Amino acid sequence: MEDLLPDLCDHFEDLVQVVEPMFGNYGGRETFGGQIVTIKAFEDNSLVREQVAQPGEGKVLVVDGGASMRRAMLGDMLAEKAQKNGWEGIIIYGCIRDVNAISELELGVQALGTHPMKTEKLGVGQLNVPVTFGGVTFRPGEYVYADNNGVLVSAQKLELPQG
């Protein structure tokens, strides 16, 4: 299961869109996937805090942070909360912090990079709206899969044949 994305691309080439290479893998779970929940917010992780407190079984939080390299949209406390609430993973189009602690968690985390500064908490952002980055649109309710090979999106849940 280590190289999930190449196998998904081989089996479901017509059903997947591959995100342009840009993300690093920071979580303790290197391979993850699930139903998409989106957030669009710039340098404010208030909605991230709210969502990771919700049950997340079978879901991946996709955060369009506007590719900001000036603030971290996720830190260890929110990542721990996401793990406790069953989230499969979090993809941040922006930065995270507390990378050593996050790497120890049973949670998939991919981001553009790291930055030690936290965000403002102004309650600004949008929940479950389509977000586009890396040449792909992430739509709430569709599916995202990630591993060390990259990130891909599909309108339907993908499962590899057994054997």
mmCIF file of C-alpha atoms in Angstrom:
data_model
loop_
_atom_site.group_PDB
_atom_site.id
_atom_site.type_symbol
_atom_site.label_atom_id
_atom_site.label_comp_id
_atom_site.label_asym_id
_atom_site.label_seq_id
_atom_site.Cartn_x
_atom_site.Cartn_y
_atom_site.Cartn_z
ATOM 1 C CA MET A 1 0.000 0.000 0.000
ATOM 2 C CA GLU A 2 3.081 2.238 0.060
ATOM 3 C CA ASP A 3 2.760 3.325 -3.569
ATOM 4 C CA LEU A 4 -0.995 3.711 -3.755
ATOM 5 C CA LEU A 5 -1.139 6.600 -6.229
ATOM 6 C CA PRO A 6 0.763 4.941 -9.095
ATOM 7 C CA ASP A 7 -1.523 1.903 -8.736
ATOM 8 C CA LEU A 8 -4.645 4.101 -8.709
ATOM 9 C CA CYS A 9 -3.392 5.950 -11.794
ATOM 10 C CA ASP A 10 -2.716 2.637 -13.575
ATOM 11 C CA HIS A 11 -6.143 1.180 -12.763
ATOM 12 C CA PHE A 12 -8.289 4.328 -12.986
ATOM 13 C CA GLU A 13 -6.473 6.630 -15.417
ATOM 14 C CA ASP A 14 -9.723 8.074 -16.790
ATOM 15 C CA LEU A 15 -11.185 8.736 -13.328
ATOM 16 C CA VAL A 16 -8.356 10.656 -11.658
ATOM 17 C CA GLN A 17 -6.845 14.119 -11.819
ATOM 18 C CA VAL A 18 -3.304 14.457 -10.514
ATOM 19 C CA VAL A 19 -2.327 17.590 -8.608
ATOM 20 C CA GLU A 20 0.861 19.298 -9.800
ATOM 21 C CA PRO A 21 3.851 18.268 -7.646
ATOM 22 C CA MET A 22 4.217 20.741 -4.800
ATOM 23 C CA PHE A 23 3.446 19.046 -1.492
ATOM 24 C CA GLY A 24 5.685 17.539 1.144
ATOM 25 C CA ASN A 25 4.535 14.700 3.398
ATOM 26 C CA TYR A 26 4.718 15.661 7.090
ATOM 27 C CA GLY A 27 2.312 13.346 8.917
ATOM 28 C CA GLY A 28 2.980 9.993 10.530
ATOM 29 C CA ARG A 29 0.614 8.367 8.009
ATOM 30 C CA GLU A 30 2.276 8.663 4.597
ATOM 31 C CA THR A 31 -0.584 7.144 2.598
ATOM 32 C CA PHE A 32 -4.113 8.416 3.130
ATOM 33 C CA GLY A 33 -7.350 9.224 1.369
ATOM 34 C CA GLY A 34 -10.999 9.931 1.861
ATOM 35 C CA GLN A 35 -13.960 12.135 1.152
ATOM 36 C CA ILE A 36 -13.108 15.807 0.691
ATOM 37 C CA VAL A 37 -14.101 18.526 3.140
ATOM 38 C CA THR A 38 -12.817 21.947 2.021
ATOM 39 C CA ILE A 39 -11.843 25.193 3.678
ATOM 40 C CA LYS A 40 -10.812 28.371 1.880
ATOM 41 C CA ALA A 41 -9.077 30.798 4.241
ATOM 42 C CA PHE A 42 -6.044 33.059 4.045
ATOM 43 C CA GLU A 43 -3.768 33.267 7.100
ATOM 44 C CA ASP A 44 -6.664 32.430 9.456
ATOM 45 C CA ASN A 45 -7.138 28.863 10.688
ATOM 46 C CA SER A 46 -10.346 29.419 12.686
ATOM 47 C CA LEU A 47 -12.315 27.090 10.395
ATOM 48 C CA VAL A 48 -9.555 24.471 10.561
ATOM 49 C CA ARG A 49 -9.892 24.522 14.357
ATOM 50 C CA GLU A 50 -13.688 24.082 14.063
ATOM 51 C CA GLN A 51 -13.522 21.245 11.530
ATOM 52 C CA VAL A 52 -10.884 19.084 13.234
ATOM 53 C CA ALA A 53 -13.138 19.106 16.306
ATOM 54 C CA GLN A 54 -15.837 17.329 14.224
ATOM 55 C CA PRO A 55 -15.911 13.569 13.512
ATOM 56 C CA GLY A 56 -13.680 12.916 10.490
ATOM 57 C CA GLU A 57 -13.806 9.178 9.831
ATOM 58 C CA GLY A 58 -13.222 8.549 6.135
ATOM 59 C CA LYS A 59 -12.585 12.237 5.440
ATOM 60 C CA VAL A 60 -9.672 14.428 4.380
ATOM 61 C CA LEU A 61 -9.618 18.140 5.143
ATOM 62 C CA VAL A 62 -8.378 20.130 2.126
ATOM 63 C CA VAL A 63 -7.372 23.664 3.105
ATOM 64 C CA ASP A 64 -6.809 26.340 0.465
ATOM 65 C CA GLY A 65 -4.579 28.706 2.412
ATOM 66 C CA GLY A 66 -3.845 30.773 -0.680
ATOM 67 C CA ALA A 67 -0.306 29.312 -0.817
ATOM 68 C CA SER A 68 0.703 31.683 1.984
ATOM 69 C CA MET A 69 4.272 31.136 3.079
ATOM 70 C CA ARG A 70 3.909 33.649 5.936
ATOM 71 C CA ARG A 71 1.728 31.759 8.470
ATOM 72 C CA ALA A 72 1.069 28.151 9.497
ATOM 73 C CA MET A 73 -2.503 26.938 8.968
ATOM 74 C CA LEU A 74 -1.942 23.795 11.085
ATOM 75 C CA GLY A 75 0.042 23.051 14.224
ATOM 76 C CA ASP A 76 0.442 20.104 16.559
ATOM 77 C CA MET A 77 -2.593 20.821 18.768
ATOM 78 C CA LEU A 78 -5.030 20.938 15.843
ATOM 79 C CA ALA A 79 -3.373 17.919 14.208
ATOM 80 C CA GLU A 80 -3.732 15.959 17.471
ATOM 81 C CA LYS A 81 -7.409 16.939 17.629
ATOM 82 C CA ALA A 82 -7.874 15.765 14.020
ATOM 83 C CA GLN A 83 -6.263 12.415 14.843
ATOM 84 C CA LYS A 84 -8.448 11.973 17.948
ATOM 85 C CA ASN A 85 -11.570 12.687 15.876
ATOM 86 C CA GLY A 86 -10.674 10.118 13.221
ATOM 87 C CA TRP A 87 -9.654 12.318 10.277
ATOM 88 C CA GLU A 88 -7.698 10.425 7.628
ATOM 89 C CA GLY A 89 -5.563 13.410 6.723
ATOM 90 C CA ILE A 90 -5.165 17.111 6.037
ATOM 91 C CA ILE A 91 -3.805 18.746 2.883
ATOM 92 C CA ILE A 92 -2.734 22.369 3.294
ATOM 93 C CA TYR A 93 -2.149 24.649 0.309
ATOM 94 C CA GLY A 94 0.080 26.679 2.580
ATOM 95 C CA CYS A 95 2.274 25.994 5.605
ATOM 96 C CA ILE A 96 2.202 23.992 8.812
ATOM 97 C CA ARG A 97 4.307 24.155 11.984
ATOM 98 C CA ASP A 98 5.306 21.794 14.809
ATOM 99 C CA VAL A 99 6.529 19.339 12.181
ATOM 100 C CA ASN A 100 8.346 17.013 14.582
ATOM 101 C CA ALA A 101 5.218 16.486 16.695
ATOM 102 C CA ILE A 102 2.996 16.112 13.611
ATOM 103 C CA SER A 103 5.323 13.463 12.160
ATOM 104 C CA GLU A 104 4.602 11.298 15.214
ATOM 105 C CA LEU A 105 0.812 11.356 14.723
ATOM 106 C CA GLU A 106 -1.255 8.681 12.965
ATOM 107 C CA LEU A 107 -2.547 11.316 10.561
ATOM 108 C CA GLY A 108 -1.754 12.109 6.949
ATOM 109 C CA VAL A 109 -0.514 15.687 6.528
ATOM 110 C CA GLN A 110 0.736 17.274 3.328
ATOM 111 C CA ALA A 111 1.637 20.947 2.910
ATOM 112 C CA LEU A 112 3.688 23.290 0.749
ATOM 113 C CA GLY A 113 6.155 23.957 3.530
ATOM 114 C CA THR A 114 6.687 24.961 7.126
ATOM 115 C CA HIS A 115 6.593 28.259 8.993
ATOM 116 C CA PRO A 116 6.807 28.833 12.762
ATOM 117 C CA MET A 117 4.280 31.709 12.942
ATOM 118 C CA LYS A 118 0.655 30.916 13.819
ATOM 119 C CA THR A 119 -2.280 32.507 12.003
ATOM 120 C CA GLU A 120 -4.714 35.141 13.126
ATOM 121 C CA LYS A 121 -8.006 33.882 14.579
ATOM 122 C CA LEU A 122 -10.557 36.215 12.997
ATOM 123 C CA GLY A 123 -13.173 33.639 12.017
ATOM 124 C CA VAL A 124 -12.626 34.414 8.336
ATOM 125 C CA GLY A 125 -13.018 31.775 5.640
ATOM 126 C CA GLN A 126 -15.411 29.563 3.695
ATOM 127 C CA LEU A 127 -16.392 25.970 4.412
ATOM 128 C CA ASN A 128 -17.204 23.326 1.785
ATOM 129 C CA VAL A 129 -16.748 25.431 -1.329
ATOM 130 C CA PRO A 130 -14.860 24.157 -4.398
ATOM 131 C CA VAL A 131 -11.174 25.151 -4.181
ATOM 132 C CA THR A 132 -8.652 25.026 -7.007
ATOM 133 C CA PHE A 133 -4.875 24.729 -6.823
ATOM 134 C CA GLY A 134 -2.224 22.605 -8.482
ATOM 135 C CA GLY A 135 -4.329 22.418 -11.644
ATOM 136 C CA VAL A 136 -7.163 20.513 -9.918
ATOM 137 C CA THR A 137 -10.486 21.538 -8.363
ATOM 138 C CA PHE A 138 -11.273 19.897 -5.029
ATOM 139 C CA ARG A 139 -15.043 19.563 -4.589
ATOM 140 C CA PRO A 140 -16.636 18.709 -1.254
ATOM 141 C CA GLY A 141 -17.906 15.134 -1.300
ATOM 142 C CA GLU A 142 -15.452 13.927 -3.949
ATOM 143 C CA TYR A 143 -12.358 11.916 -3.006
ATOM 144 C CA VAL A 144 -8.691 12.717 -2.553
ATOM 145 C CA TYR A 145 -5.775 10.299 -2.206
ATOM 146 C CA ALA A 146 -2.208 11.139 -1.190
ATOM 147 C CA ASP A 147 1.130 9.438 -0.633
ATOM 148 C CA ASN A 148 4.814 10.180 -1.233
ATOM 149 C CA ASN A 149 4.130 10.159 -4.993
ATOM 150 C CA GLY A 150 1.697 13.067 -4.856
ATOM 151 C CA VAL A 151 -1.993 13.888 -4.578
ATOM 152 C CA LEU A 152 -4.912 12.942 -6.825
ATOM 153 C CA VAL A 153 -8.634 13.626 -6.924
ATOM 154 C CA SER A 154 -11.537 11.511 -8.164
ATOM 155 C CA ALA A 155 -15.266 12.181 -8.347
ATOM 156 C CA GLN A 156 -15.844 8.685 -6.966
ATOM 157 C CA LYS A 157 -14.333 6.450 -4.321
ATOM 158 C CA LEU A 158 -11.563 4.270 -5.754
ATOM 159 C CA GLU A 159 -10.609 0.833 -4.517
ATOM 160 C CA LEU A 160 -7.943 -1.354 -6.041
ATOM 161 C CA PRO A 161 -8.889 -4.905 -7.005
ATOM 162 C CA GLN A 162 -7.710 -7.480 -4.449
ATOM 163 C CA GLY A 163 -4.810 -9.723 -5.330
#
